[in-house]
Coordinates of C-alpha atoms in Angstrom, one line a residue:
Chain V
M1 CA 0.1 0.0 0.1
D2 CA 2.1 3.0 -1.2
L3 CA -1.0 5.2 -1.7
F4 CA -0.5 7.1 1.5
P5 CA 3.2 8.1 1.4
T6 CA 3.4 8.9 -2.3
K7 CA 0.1 10.4 -3.0
F8 CA -0.5 12.2 0.2
N9 CA -0.9 15.5 -1.5
Y10 CA -3.5 14.1 -3.7
L11 CA -5.5 12.5 -0.8
V12 CA -5.5 15.9 1.0
Y13 CA -6.7 17.6 -2.1
A14 CA -9.6 15.1 -2.5
L15 CA -10.5 15.5 1.2
L16 CA -10.4 19.4 1.2
M17 CA -12.5 19.4 -2.1
T18 CA -15.1 17.3 -0.5
I19 CA -15.3 19.5 2.5
G20 CA -15.6 22.4 0.2
L21 CA -18.3 20.9 -1.8
Y22 CA -20.2 19.8 1.3
G23 CA -20.0 23.4 2.6
M24 CA -21.4 25.0 -0.5
V25 CA -24.1 22.5 -0.9
M26 CA -25.4 21.7 2.5
K27 CA -24.8 24.8 4.7
R28 CA -27.6 27.2 4.9
N29 CA -25.6 30.1 6.1
L30 CA -24.3 32.4 3.1
M31 CA -21.0 33.0 4.8
K32 CA -20.4 29.3 5.3
K33 CA -21.1 28.6 1.8
L34 CA -18.4 31.4 0.8
I35 CA -16.0 29.5 3.1
G36 CA -16.9 26.2 1.5
M37 CA -16.2 27.9 -1.8
N38 CA -12.7 29.1 -0.9
I39 CA -11.8 25.7 0.6
F40 CA -12.9 24.0 -2.8
Q41 CA -11.0 26.6 -4.7
W42 CA -7.7 26.3 -2.7
S43 CA -7.9 22.5 -2.9
I44 CA -7.7 22.5 -6.5
I45 CA -4.6 25.0 -6.4
L46 CA -2.9 22.4 -3.8
Y47 CA -3.6 19.9 -6.5
Y48 CA -2.0 22.0 -9.4
I49 CA 1.0 22.7 -7.1
S50 CA 1.5 19.0 -6.3
I51 CA 1.7 18.3 -10.0
G52 CA 4.6 20.5 -10.5
A53 CA 6.5 19.7 -7.3
K54 CA 9.3 17.2 -7.2
K55 CA 11.4 15.7 -4.3
G56 CA 14.9 17.1 -4.2
A57 CA 14.4 19.5 -7.1
T58 CA 15.2 23.2 -7.2
V59 CA 13.9 26.3 -8.7
P60 CA 13.8 26.3 -12.6
V61 CA 16.5 28.9 -13.1
I62 CA 19.5 28.1 -15.1
P63 CA 22.4 30.0 -13.5
F64 CA 24.8 31.8 -15.8
S65 CA 26.8 34.9 -15.8
M66 CA 26.4 37.8 -18.3
G67 CA 28.1 37.1 -21.7
E68 CA 28.3 33.5 -21.2
K69 CA 27.0 31.9 -24.3
N70 CA 27.1 28.1 -23.5
F71 CA 25.8 27.5 -20.0
A72 CA 25.6 24.0 -18.5
I73 CA 22.8 22.0 -19.4
T74 CA 21.7 19.8 -16.6
S75 CA 19.0 17.2 -16.5
H76 CA 15.5 18.4 -16.4
L77 CA 15.0 16.1 -13.5
N78 CA 16.6 18.6 -11.1
Y79 CA 14.1 21.3 -11.7
V80 CA 10.4 21.6 -10.6
N81 CA 7.9 22.1 -13.4
P82 CA 7.1 26.0 -13.2
L83 CA 4.2 25.9 -15.6
P84 CA 1.4 24.7 -13.0
H85 CA 2.8 27.0 -10.4
V86 CA 2.5 29.9 -12.9
L87 CA -0.9 29.0 -13.8
M88 CA -1.9 28.9 -10.1
L89 CA -1.0 32.5 -9.8
T90 CA -3.6 33.4 -12.1
A91 CA -6.0 31.2 -10.4
I92 CA -5.1 32.6 -7.1
V93 CA -6.2 36.1 -8.5
V94 CA -9.5 34.5 -9.9
G95 CA -10.2 33.0 -6.3
V96 CA -9.5 36.5 -4.6
A97 CA -11.7 38.2 -7.2
T98 CA -14.4 35.6 -6.5
T99 CA -14.2 36.1 -2.7
G100 CA -14.2 39.9 -3.3
I101 CA -17.5 39.6 -5.3
A102 CA -19.0 37.3 -2.9
L103 CA -18.2 39.5 0.2
A104 CA -19.6 42.6 -1.7
L105 CA -22.9 40.5 -2.5
L106 CA -23.1 39.3 1.1
I107 CA -23.0 43.1 2.3
L108 CA -25.8 44.0 -0.1
I109 CA -27.7 41.0 1.0
Q110 CA -27.4 41.9 4.6
R111 CA -28.5 45.3 3.9
R112 CA -31.5 44.4 1.7
H113 CA -32.7 41.6 3.8
G114 CA -31.2 42.0 7.3
T115 CA -29.8 38.4 7.2
I116 CA -27.6 35.9 5.6
E117 CA -29.5 32.9 6.4
E118 CA -30.5 31.3 3.1
D119 CA -34.0 29.8 4.6
Q120 CA -35.2 33.3 6.1
I121 CA -34.3 35.1 2.8
I122 CA -36.3 32.6 0.7
E123 CA -39.1 33.0 3.0
K124 CA -39.1 36.7 2.8
L125 CA -39.0 36.4 -1.0
K126 CA -41.8 34.0 -1.1
K127 CA -44.0 36.3 1.2
K128 CA -44.0 39.3 -1.4
Chain F
M1 CA -3.0 45.9 -38.9
S2 CA -5.4 43.1 -39.7
E3 CA -2.9 40.4 -38.7
H4 CA -3.5 41.4 -35.0
F5 CA -7.2 41.4 -35.0
P6 CA -7.4 38.0 -33.4
S7 CA -5.9 39.4 -30.2
L8 CA -7.6 42.8 -30.6
I9 CA -11.1 41.6 -30.6
V10 CA -10.5 40.5 -27.1
T11 CA -8.1 43.2 -25.8
F12 CA -9.8 46.2 -27.3
P13 CA -13.0 45.7 -25.4
L14 CA -11.1 45.0 -22.4
M15 CA -9.2 48.3 -22.7
M16 CA -12.4 50.2 -23.4
A17 CA -14.2 48.7 -20.3
F18 CA -11.4 50.4 -18.2
L19 CA -11.6 53.5 -20.4
T20 CA -15.4 53.8 -20.2
Y21 CA -15.4 53.6 -16.4
I22 CA -12.6 56.5 -16.1
F23 CA -14.2 58.7 -18.5
G24 CA -17.6 58.0 -16.9
I25 CA -16.3 59.3 -13.6
F26 CA -15.6 62.8 -15.2
S27 CA -18.6 62.9 -17.8
K28 CA -21.4 60.6 -18.1
K29 CA -22.2 61.8 -21.5
L30 CA -19.2 59.9 -22.9
V31 CA -20.3 56.5 -21.5
Y32 CA -22.6 55.4 -24.2
P33 CA -20.8 56.7 -27.3
L34 CA -17.7 54.9 -26.0
T35 CA -19.6 51.6 -25.7
L36 CA -21.3 52.0 -29.0
F37 CA -17.9 52.8 -30.7
T38 CA -16.5 49.6 -29.1
A39 CA -19.3 47.5 -30.4
I40 CA -19.1 48.9 -33.9
V41 CA -15.2 48.3 -34.2
C42 CA -15.6 44.8 -32.8
V43 CA -18.3 44.1 -35.5
L44 CA -15.9 45.3 -38.1
M45 CA -13.0 43.4 -36.9
N46 CA -15.0 40.4 -36.9
L47 CA -16.3 40.7 -40.3
K48 CA -12.7 41.5 -41.5
L49 CA -11.7 38.2 -40.0
F50 CA -14.5 36.3 -41.5
M51 CA -13.3 37.5 -45.1
I52 CA -9.8 36.9 -44.4
L53 CA -10.7 33.4 -43.3
L54 CA -12.9 32.8 -46.4
E55 CA -10.0 34.3 -48.6
K56 CA -7.4 32.0 -46.9
N57 CA -9.5 29.1 -46.6
S58 CA -7.5 27.8 -43.7
P59 CA -7.5 28.6 -39.8
I60 CA -5.9 31.9 -38.7
H61 CA -3.3 31.4 -36.0
Y62 CA -2.2 34.1 -33.7
F63 CA 0.5 33.7 -31.1
L64 CA 0.3 36.1 -28.1
G65 CA 3.6 37.6 -27.5
G66 CA 5.2 35.6 -30.2
W67 CA 5.6 32.5 -28.3
E68 CA 4.9 29.3 -30.5
P69 CA 1.9 27.1 -29.6
P70 CA 2.6 24.3 -27.1
W71 CA 4.4 26.9 -24.8
G72 CA 2.6 30.2 -25.4
I73 CA -1.1 31.1 -25.6
E74 CA -2.6 30.7 -29.1
Y75 CA -5.7 32.3 -30.6
V76 CA -7.2 30.5 -33.6
M77 CA -9.7 31.5 -35.8
D78 CA -11.6 28.7 -37.8
Y79 CA -14.8 28.0 -39.4
L80 CA -16.2 27.0 -35.9
N81 CA -15.7 30.1 -34.1
V82 CA -15.4 32.9 -36.6
P83 CA -19.1 32.8 -37.5
L84 CA -19.9 32.6 -33.9
L85 CA -17.8 35.8 -33.0
C86 CA -19.5 37.5 -35.9
S87 CA -23.0 36.8 -34.4
I88 CA -21.9 37.5 -30.9
S89 CA -20.7 41.1 -32.0
I90 CA -23.7 41.8 -34.3
I91 CA -26.2 40.9 -31.4
F92 CA -24.0 42.8 -28.9
L93 CA -24.1 45.9 -31.1
L94 CA -28.0 45.6 -31.7
L95 CA -28.4 45.1 -27.8
T96 CA -26.4 48.1 -27.2
L97 CA -28.6 50.3 -29.4
L98 CA -31.7 48.8 -28.2
T99 CA -31.4 48.9 -24.4
K100 CA -30.1 52.6 -24.5
E101 CA -33.3 54.0 -23.2
L102 CA -33.9 51.0 -21.0
V103 CA -30.6 51.3 -19.1
R104 CA -31.1 55.2 -18.5
T105 CA -34.5 54.6 -17.0
E106 CA -33.5 51.4 -15.0
I107 CA -29.8 51.8 -13.9
G108 CA -29.8 55.5 -13.7
K109 CA -27.5 58.1 -14.8
E110 CA -25.1 57.8 -11.7
K111 CA -24.3 54.2 -12.1
M112 CA -24.3 54.1 -16.0
H113 CA -20.3 54.2 -16.2
L114 CA -20.2 51.2 -13.9
F115 CA -22.8 49.4 -15.8
Y116 CA -21.2 49.8 -19.1
A117 CA -17.9 48.8 -17.8
L118 CA -19.2 45.6 -16.6
I119 CA -21.1 44.9 -19.9
L120 CA -18.0 45.6 -21.8
L121 CA -15.9 43.2 -19.6
Q122 CA -18.6 40.5 -20.0
Y123 CA -18.2 41.1 -23.9
T124 CA -14.4 40.6 -23.5
G125 CA -15.2 37.4 -21.8
L126 CA -17.5 36.3 -24.6
Q127 CA -15.2 37.2 -27.4
G128 CA -12.2 35.8 -25.5
V129 CA -13.9 32.4 -24.8
T130 CA -14.6 32.0 -28.3
A131 CA -11.4 33.1 -29.7
T132 CA -8.9 31.4 -27.6
G133 CA -7.2 28.0 -28.3
D134 CA -5.7 27.6 -24.9
A135 CA -7.3 25.5 -22.3
F136 CA -6.2 27.5 -19.2
N137 CA -6.8 30.7 -20.8
L138 CA -10.4 29.6 -21.7
Y139 CA -10.8 29.1 -17.9
V140 CA -9.8 32.7 -17.0
L141 CA -12.0 34.2 -19.8
I142 CA -15.1 32.1 -18.5
E143 CA -14.3 33.7 -15.1
I144 CA -14.1 37.2 -16.6
M145 CA -17.4 36.7 -18.4
S146 CA -19.1 35.0 -15.3
F147 CA -17.7 37.7 -12.8
S148 CA -19.2 40.7 -14.6
A149 CA -22.5 38.7 -15.1
Y150 CA -22.8 38.2 -11.3
G151 CA -22.1 41.9 -10.8
I152 CA -24.9 43.2 -13.2
V153 CA -27.3 40.6 -12.2
A154 CA -27.1 42.1 -8.6
L155 CA -28.2 45.3 -9.7
G156 CA -31.8 44.1 -10.1
R157 CA -34.8 44.4 -7.8
K158 CA -34.9 43.0 -4.3
G159 CA -33.7 39.4 -4.3
A160 CA -31.4 39.8 -7.3
E161 CA -28.4 40.0 -5.0
F162 CA -29.5 36.8 -3.4
F163 CA -29.9 34.9 -6.6
A164 CA -26.5 36.3 -7.9
F165 CA -24.8 35.0 -4.9
R166 CA -26.4 31.7 -5.8
Y167 CA -25.6 31.9 -9.2
M168 CA -21.9 32.7 -8.2
I169 CA -21.6 29.5 -6.0
I170 CA -22.8 27.5 -8.6
G171 CA -21.0 29.1 -11.4
T172 CA -17.8 28.7 -9.3
I173 CA -18.3 24.9 -8.9
G174 CA -18.6 24.8 -12.7
A175 CA -15.3 26.7 -13.2
C176 CA -13.4 24.7 -10.7
F177 CA -14.5 21.4 -12.3
Y178 CA -13.5 22.8 -15.6
L179 CA -9.9 23.7 -13.9
L180 CA -9.7 20.2 -12.5
G181 CA -10.3 18.7 -16.0
V182 CA -7.7 20.8 -17.4
G183 CA -5.3 19.5 -14.7
H184 CA -5.9 16.0 -15.3
I185 CA -5.4 16.4 -19.0
Y186 CA -2.3 18.4 -18.5
I187 CA -0.7 15.8 -16.4
L188 CA -1.4 13.1 -19.1
T189 CA -0.3 15.0 -22.0
G190 CA 1.8 17.9 -20.8
S191 CA 0.0 20.5 -22.9
L192 CA -2.6 23.0 -22.6
N193 CA -3.1 24.0 -26.2
L194 CA -6.3 22.8 -27.8
I195 CA -4.9 21.9 -31.2
D196 CA -1.8 20.2 -29.6
L197 CA -4.3 18.2 -27.1
S198 CA -6.3 17.1 -30.2
K199 CA -3.1 15.4 -31.5
H200 CA -2.0 14.0 -28.3
L201 CA -5.3 12.8 -26.6
P202 CA -6.2 10.2 -29.2
L203 CA -2.9 8.4 -28.8
L204 CA -3.4 8.0 -25.0
S205 CA -4.0 4.7 -23.7
W206 CA -7.3 4.2 -21.7
S207 CA -7.1 5.3 -18.2
Y208 CA -9.3 6.4 -15.3
A209 CA -7.4 9.7 -15.2
L210 CA -8.2 10.5 -18.7
I211 CA -12.0 9.8 -18.4
S212 CA -12.3 11.5 -15.1
G213 CA -10.6 14.5 -16.7
V214 CA -12.8 14.5 -19.6
L215 CA -15.9 14.0 -17.5
F216 CA -14.8 17.0 -15.1
L217 CA -14.4 19.3 -18.3
I218 CA -17.8 18.2 -19.7
V219 CA -19.7 18.7 -16.3
G220 CA -17.8 21.8 -15.6
I221 CA -19.1 23.5 -19.0
L222 CA -22.6 21.6 -18.6
I223 CA -23.0 23.7 -15.3
K224 CA -21.9 26.8 -17.0
M225 CA -24.4 26.4 -19.8
A226 CA -27.4 25.8 -17.4
F227 CA -28.0 22.1 -18.6
F228 CA -31.0 20.4 -17.0
P229 CA -29.9 19.1 -13.5
F230 CA -27.6 22.3 -13.0
H231 CA -30.2 24.8 -14.4
V232 CA -31.4 26.1 -11.0
W233 CA -29.5 29.5 -10.9
L234 CA -30.7 30.5 -14.5
P235 CA -34.5 31.4 -14.2
D236 CA -34.2 33.1 -10.8
A237 CA -30.9 35.0 -11.6
Y238 CA -32.4 36.4 -15.2
S239 CA -35.8 36.9 -14.0
Y240 CA -34.6 39.1 -11.0
S241 CA -32.0 40.8 -12.8
P242 CA -32.7 44.4 -14.5
A243 CA -34.5 44.1 -17.9
S244 CA -31.6 45.1 -20.2
V245 CA -29.2 42.7 -18.3
S246 CA -31.3 39.6 -19.1
A247 CA -31.3 40.7 -22.7
Y248 CA -27.5 41.0 -22.7
L249 CA -26.9 37.7 -20.7
A250 CA -29.6 35.2 -22.0
P251 CA -28.9 35.1 -25.7
L252 CA -24.9 35.0 -25.3
S253 CA -23.6 33.5 -22.2
T254 CA -25.2 30.1 -22.3
K255 CA -24.6 29.7 -26.0
V256 CA -20.9 30.6 -25.7
A257 CA -20.5 27.8 -23.0
A258 CA -22.2 25.7 -25.7
Y259 CA -19.8 26.3 -28.2
V260 CA -17.0 25.6 -25.6
L261 CA -18.6 22.1 -25.2
I262 CA -18.5 21.4 -28.8
R263 CA -14.9 22.5 -29.1
L264 CA -13.9 20.2 -26.0
I265 CA -15.7 17.3 -27.6
F266 CA -14.1 17.9 -31.0
L267 CA -10.8 17.1 -29.1
I268 CA -12.1 13.6 -28.2
V269 CA -14.1 12.3 -31.2
T270 CA -11.9 9.6 -32.4
P271 CA -13.3 6.1 -33.5
V272 CA -11.9 4.5 -30.3
F273 CA -12.3 7.3 -27.7
G274 CA -15.7 8.1 -29.0
L275 CA -16.9 4.5 -28.6
K276 CA -15.6 4.2 -25.1
L277 CA -17.5 7.4 -24.3
R278 CA -20.6 6.1 -25.9
P279 CA -22.5 5.6 -22.6
V280 CA -21.6 9.0 -21.4
F281 CA -23.2 10.6 -24.4
D282 CA -26.3 8.3 -24.3
F283 CA -26.8 9.4 -20.7
L284 CA -26.4 13.1 -21.9
G285 CA -29.0 12.3 -24.6
I286 CA -31.6 11.2 -21.9
L287 CA -30.9 14.2 -19.7
S288 CA -31.2 16.5 -22.5
A289 CA -34.5 14.9 -23.7
I290 CA -35.9 15.5 -20.1
A291 CA -34.3 19.0 -20.2
I292 CA -36.2 19.9 -23.5
M293 CA -39.5 18.7 -22.3
F294 CA -38.9 20.1 -18.6
G295 CA -38.3 23.7 -20.2
A296 CA -41.1 23.5 -22.5
L297 CA -43.7 22.5 -19.9
M298 CA -42.2 25.0 -17.3
A299 CA -42.4 27.7 -19.8
I300 CA -46.2 27.1 -20.2
A301 CA -46.7 27.0 -16.3
Q302 CA -45.1 30.4 -15.5
K303 CA -47.1 33.4 -15.0
E304 CA -44.3 36.0 -15.3
I305 CA -43.2 36.2 -19.1
R306 CA -39.5 36.8 -18.5
R307 CA -39.4 33.8 -16.2
S308 CA -41.1 31.6 -18.9
L309 CA -38.6 32.9 -21.4
C310 CA -35.7 31.7 -19.5
Y311 CA -37.4 28.3 -19.4
I312 CA -37.4 28.5 -23.2
V313 CA -33.7 29.2 -23.0
L314 CA -33.1 26.2 -21.0
S315 CA -35.1 23.9 -23.4
E316 CA -33.2 25.6 -26.6
I317 CA -29.9 24.9 -25.0
A318 CA -30.6 21.3 -24.5
Y319 CA -31.2 20.9 -28.1
V320 CA -27.6 21.5 -28.7
V321 CA -26.6 18.6 -26.1
I322 CA -29.1 16.2 -27.7
A323 CA -27.6 17.0 -31.2
I324 CA -24.2 16.2 -29.8
S325 CA -25.3 12.9 -28.1
A326 CA -26.2 11.6 -31.6
M327 CA -22.3 11.9 -32.3
N328 CA -22.6 11.8 -36.0
E329 CA -22.0 14.3 -38.8
Y330 CA -25.6 15.7 -38.9
G331 CA -25.7 15.9 -35.4
F332 CA -22.7 18.3 -34.9
K333 CA -23.9 20.2 -38.1
G334 CA -27.4 20.8 -36.3
A335 CA -25.6 21.8 -33.0
I336 CA -23.4 24.2 -34.5
L337 CA -26.1 25.8 -36.7
H338 CA -28.3 25.8 -33.8
I339 CA -26.1 27.7 -31.5
I340 CA -25.9 30.7 -34.1
N341 CA -29.5 30.5 -34.7
D342 CA -30.3 30.2 -31.2
M343 CA -28.5 33.4 -30.4
F344 CA -30.4 35.4 -32.7
M345 CA -33.9 33.9 -31.8
I346 CA -33.3 34.2 -27.9
S347 CA -31.9 37.7 -28.4
C348 CA -35.1 38.7 -30.6
L349 CA -37.4 37.2 -28.0
F350 CA -35.7 39.1 -25.0
C351 CA -35.6 42.3 -27.1
V352 CA -39.4 42.0 -27.7
W353 CA -39.8 41.6 -24.0
C354 CA -37.5 44.5 -23.1
L355 CA -39.5 46.9 -25.5
V356 CA -42.9 45.8 -24.2
Y357 CA -41.5 46.3 -20.6
L358 CA -40.0 49.7 -21.5
R359 CA -43.2 51.0 -23.3
T360 CA -46.0 49.6 -21.1
G361 CA -44.2 48.3 -17.9
N362 CA -46.1 45.0 -18.4
T363 CA -44.4 41.8 -16.9
Y364 CA -47.2 39.2 -16.4
L365 CA -49.0 37.2 -18.9
D366 CA -52.3 38.8 -18.3
E367 CA -51.2 42.0 -19.1
W368 CA -50.4 41.3 -22.4
K369 CA -54.0 41.7 -23.3
G370 CA -54.4 43.9 -26.4
L371 CA -50.8 44.8 -26.8
N372 CA -51.3 44.6 -30.7
E373 CA -53.2 47.9 -30.4
I374 CA -50.2 49.8 -28.7
L375 CA -47.3 47.8 -30.1
P376 CA -48.2 46.5 -33.5
Y377 CA -44.7 46.2 -35.2
T378 CA -42.9 44.9 -32.0
M379 CA -45.8 42.3 -32.0
V380 CA -45.1 41.3 -35.5
V381 CA -41.5 40.8 -34.9
F382 CA -42.7 38.7 -31.8
V383 CA -44.8 36.5 -34.1
I384 CA -41.8 36.0 -36.5
C385 CA -39.7 34.9 -33.5
A386 CA -42.2 32.8 -32.1
L387 CA -42.6 31.0 -35.5
S388 CA -38.9 30.6 -35.8
I389 CA -38.6 28.9 -32.4
I390 CA -41.5 26.6 -33.1
G391 CA -39.8 25.5 -36.4
V392 CA -41.7 26.8 -39.2
P393 CA -39.7 26.5 -42.6
P394 CA -38.5 29.6 -44.1
L395 CA -37.3 30.8 -40.7
C396 CA -33.9 29.6 -39.2
G397 CA -35.2 27.6 -36.3
F398 CA -36.8 25.1 -38.7
F399 CA -33.2 24.1 -40.4
S400 CA -31.1 23.7 -37.2
K401 CA -34.0 21.3 -35.8
W402 CA -34.1 19.5 -39.1
Y403 CA -30.4 18.7 -38.9
I404 CA -30.7 17.6 -35.3
L405 CA -33.6 15.5 -36.3
L406 CA -31.6 14.0 -39.2
G407 CA -28.6 13.2 -36.8
L408 CA -31.0 11.5 -34.3
L409 CA -32.8 9.4 -37.0
A410 CA -29.5 8.1 -38.4
Q411 CA -28.5 6.8 -35.0
K412 CA -32.1 5.2 -34.8
K413 CA -32.9 7.1 -31.6
W414 CA -36.7 7.1 -32.1
L415 CA -37.7 8.3 -28.7
F416 CA -35.3 11.4 -28.9
S417 CA -36.6 12.3 -32.2
A418 CA -40.2 12.1 -30.8
V419 CA -39.0 14.5 -27.9
V420 CA -37.7 17.0 -30.4
L421 CA -40.9 16.9 -32.3
A422 CA -43.2 17.0 -29.1
S423 CA -41.3 19.9 -27.8
G424 CA -42.0 21.8 -30.9
L425 CA -45.8 21.3 -30.2
L426 CA -45.5 22.5 -26.7
N427 CA -43.9 25.6 -27.9
V428 CA -46.8 26.1 -30.1
V429 CA -49.0 26.0 -27.1
Y430 CA -46.9 28.4 -25.3
F431 CA -46.4 31.0 -28.0
L432 CA -50.1 30.7 -29.1
R433 CA -51.2 31.7 -25.6
L434 CA -49.3 35.2 -25.8
I435 CA -50.2 35.8 -29.4
E436 CA -53.9 35.1 -28.6
K437 CA -53.5 37.5 -25.4
A438 CA -51.9 40.2 -27.7
Y439 CA -54.2 39.9 -30.7
F440 CA -57.6 38.7 -29.8
F441 CA -58.1 40.4 -26.4
G442 CA -59.2 43.9 -26.1
K443 CA -57.1 46.5 -24.4
D444 CA -57.1 46.0 -20.5
K445 CA -58.1 49.3 -19.0
K446 CA -57.1 48.3 -15.6
N447 CA -53.6 47.6 -16.2
G448 CA -52.5 51.1 -17.5
G449 CA -48.7 51.1 -17.5
L450 CA -46.5 54.1 -17.6
N451 CA -46.8 55.0 -21.3
H452 CA -49.7 53.0 -22.1
K453 CA -51.6 55.4 -24.4
K454 CA -48.8 56.1 -26.8
R455 CA -49.0 53.9 -29.9
E456 CA -45.3 53.1 -31.0
K457 CA -43.8 54.8 -34.1
T458 CA -43.0 52.7 -37.3
I459 CA -39.3 53.7 -37.2
S460 CA -37.3 54.2 -34.2
I461 CA -33.9 53.1 -33.1
E462 CA -35.3 50.3 -31.0
N463 CA -37.7 49.1 -33.6
S464 CA -35.0 49.3 -36.4
C465 CA -33.0 46.8 -34.3
L466 CA -36.0 44.5 -33.9
Y467 CA -36.5 44.5 -37.5
I468 CA -32.7 43.9 -38.3
L469 CA -33.0 40.8 -35.9
A470 CA -36.2 39.5 -37.4
F471 CA -34.4 40.0 -40.7
F472 CA -31.5 37.9 -39.5
L473 CA -34.0 35.0 -38.5
L474 CA -35.2 35.0 -42.0
F475 CA -31.8 35.5 -43.7
L476 CA -30.2 32.7 -41.7
G477 CA -33.0 30.5 -42.6
I478 CA -32.9 31.0 -46.2
S479 CA -28.9 30.9 -46.5
S480 CA -28.6 27.8 -44.0
N481 CA -27.8 25.6 -47.0
Y482 CA -24.8 27.8 -47.9
L483 CA -23.9 28.1 -44.1
V484 CA -23.8 24.3 -43.6
E485 CA -22.1 23.4 -46.9
N486 CA -19.4 26.0 -46.9
I487 CA -18.7 27.0 -43.4
I488 CA -20.0 24.3 -41.0
N489 CA -18.8 21.5 -43.0
N490 CA -15.3 22.9 -42.9
A491 CA -15.5 23.3 -38.9
L492 CA -16.2 19.5 -38.3
P493 CA -13.0 17.4 -37.4
K494 CA -11.8 15.1 -40.2
V495 CA -13.2 11.9 -38.3
F496 CA -16.5 12.4 -40.0
F497 CA -15.3 12.2 -43.5
R498 CA -13.9 8.7 -43.8

């Protein structure tokens, strides 16, 4: 059973994703839904970072001094894959933007309805 | 200059969105002309791209920043997305012209620059999703498209912000699933470029990672396009949003998601892979058959007209999926043609609703009594549009449903074909009620709206936009043979021409 030590990251990501989905779908408080959404997004970021990471590898920058033409080409195995990490920079920005919009909407909901409990809001909307 | 058009159709509205906002702070008069200018320039650029494509007869590739495909981001203009880009930009221009008065009365002058900045950002997303050839770039642009949609939906009447929040939660699940699918595909192939992926994916051996990746992609996009079990956000969000916003969102955003679905499925249609995924598509076919009937029936059950139009949107979007589930040449032709036709039909429908709302303030079914006396020309356009959605021959709705039906019959899916035909009948029931109310009932004295007495003029900016949309319904119908033979045929992958 080598699942646990080698694929530990992926297990954590799957667990976090399930927690996030549970929070988004089952919780009735909108703030808790938002927190669930954040956990869900960060779990995917953890997943992407795990793809690129390698044990014993270093940052993918080849050191060479100015003017030097043929720098030493070492094995690609010594470097982590930078692409997933760079992609996640964008995904983090997207995540922050989502949180920002969600908080703004929550403030608006609190102002207009006086509560952020989903059931109470639906009840009030139905009454009208 | 024209070699940079593939990126300019995305970056130009993005730039103008910020300029509109900044200029809007100082002078509110500049906001609308700037938006209109952006829309016109984008239409011209897209038409020019279409002409270049027809002349060159091969896809246009544009490398952002000069980085070559497997590493850099690539924008691809081929026969699949250029017709769509043209229709998106034409509809956006017409909507901008048509909703000018509505935005002024609904949003107010104070918030106008914010509103138009968000609308332009949404437009950036729509164009970008259609233009891009990179899987991760697609994710970012889908999110740009959705974020601005959340913002403008929340501007609506009380309750809109709650449904915008719900829309956001569901939309984020969809986008994250898409991102996860991209991750799986990236691990297996090491590439994010869609053309590159279409070379690598068929060579891969069968694995659970691959199938789960593909399924995550498909489910993510289905959530974004409001497909049947994931549709809950759409009717609420669109029927609580401001009237002009629903006209902007309803025809465009779900159809663009449907385009993404077709684009992704073109990656994986190979004889072997297609055969393995057969059960998935059969299941999608069943779901979309339910969705078509559900949408058509729920539309009849609603009292509020805009809400029932939202269910028509759900029903129409499911036609695309049922066409894909046939997995043959006619099915895909029908699906692509239906996306283009549906954009025009739904935008025409929502524009008619917007004008009725603007001129009479009516929202409920009973208030449509005797509308013919006040808005005769709008009602004529409405009848044309209704006939097109029902599927009456010279209009465009007939032809796409015809191809879809051919595709289903070729696969011997009798039940699905029956569903497609039966939903046409349900649409007849739905639209005849509205037409009956408008034409055969006298003017209801009780429900006098704001400008209820005034009879509309024959020619105004709003009406001319409606006439142009109605003309497009007829034009697409008549020229559908040319469209399918010369353009959509070239958009299909080579697998279909053995």
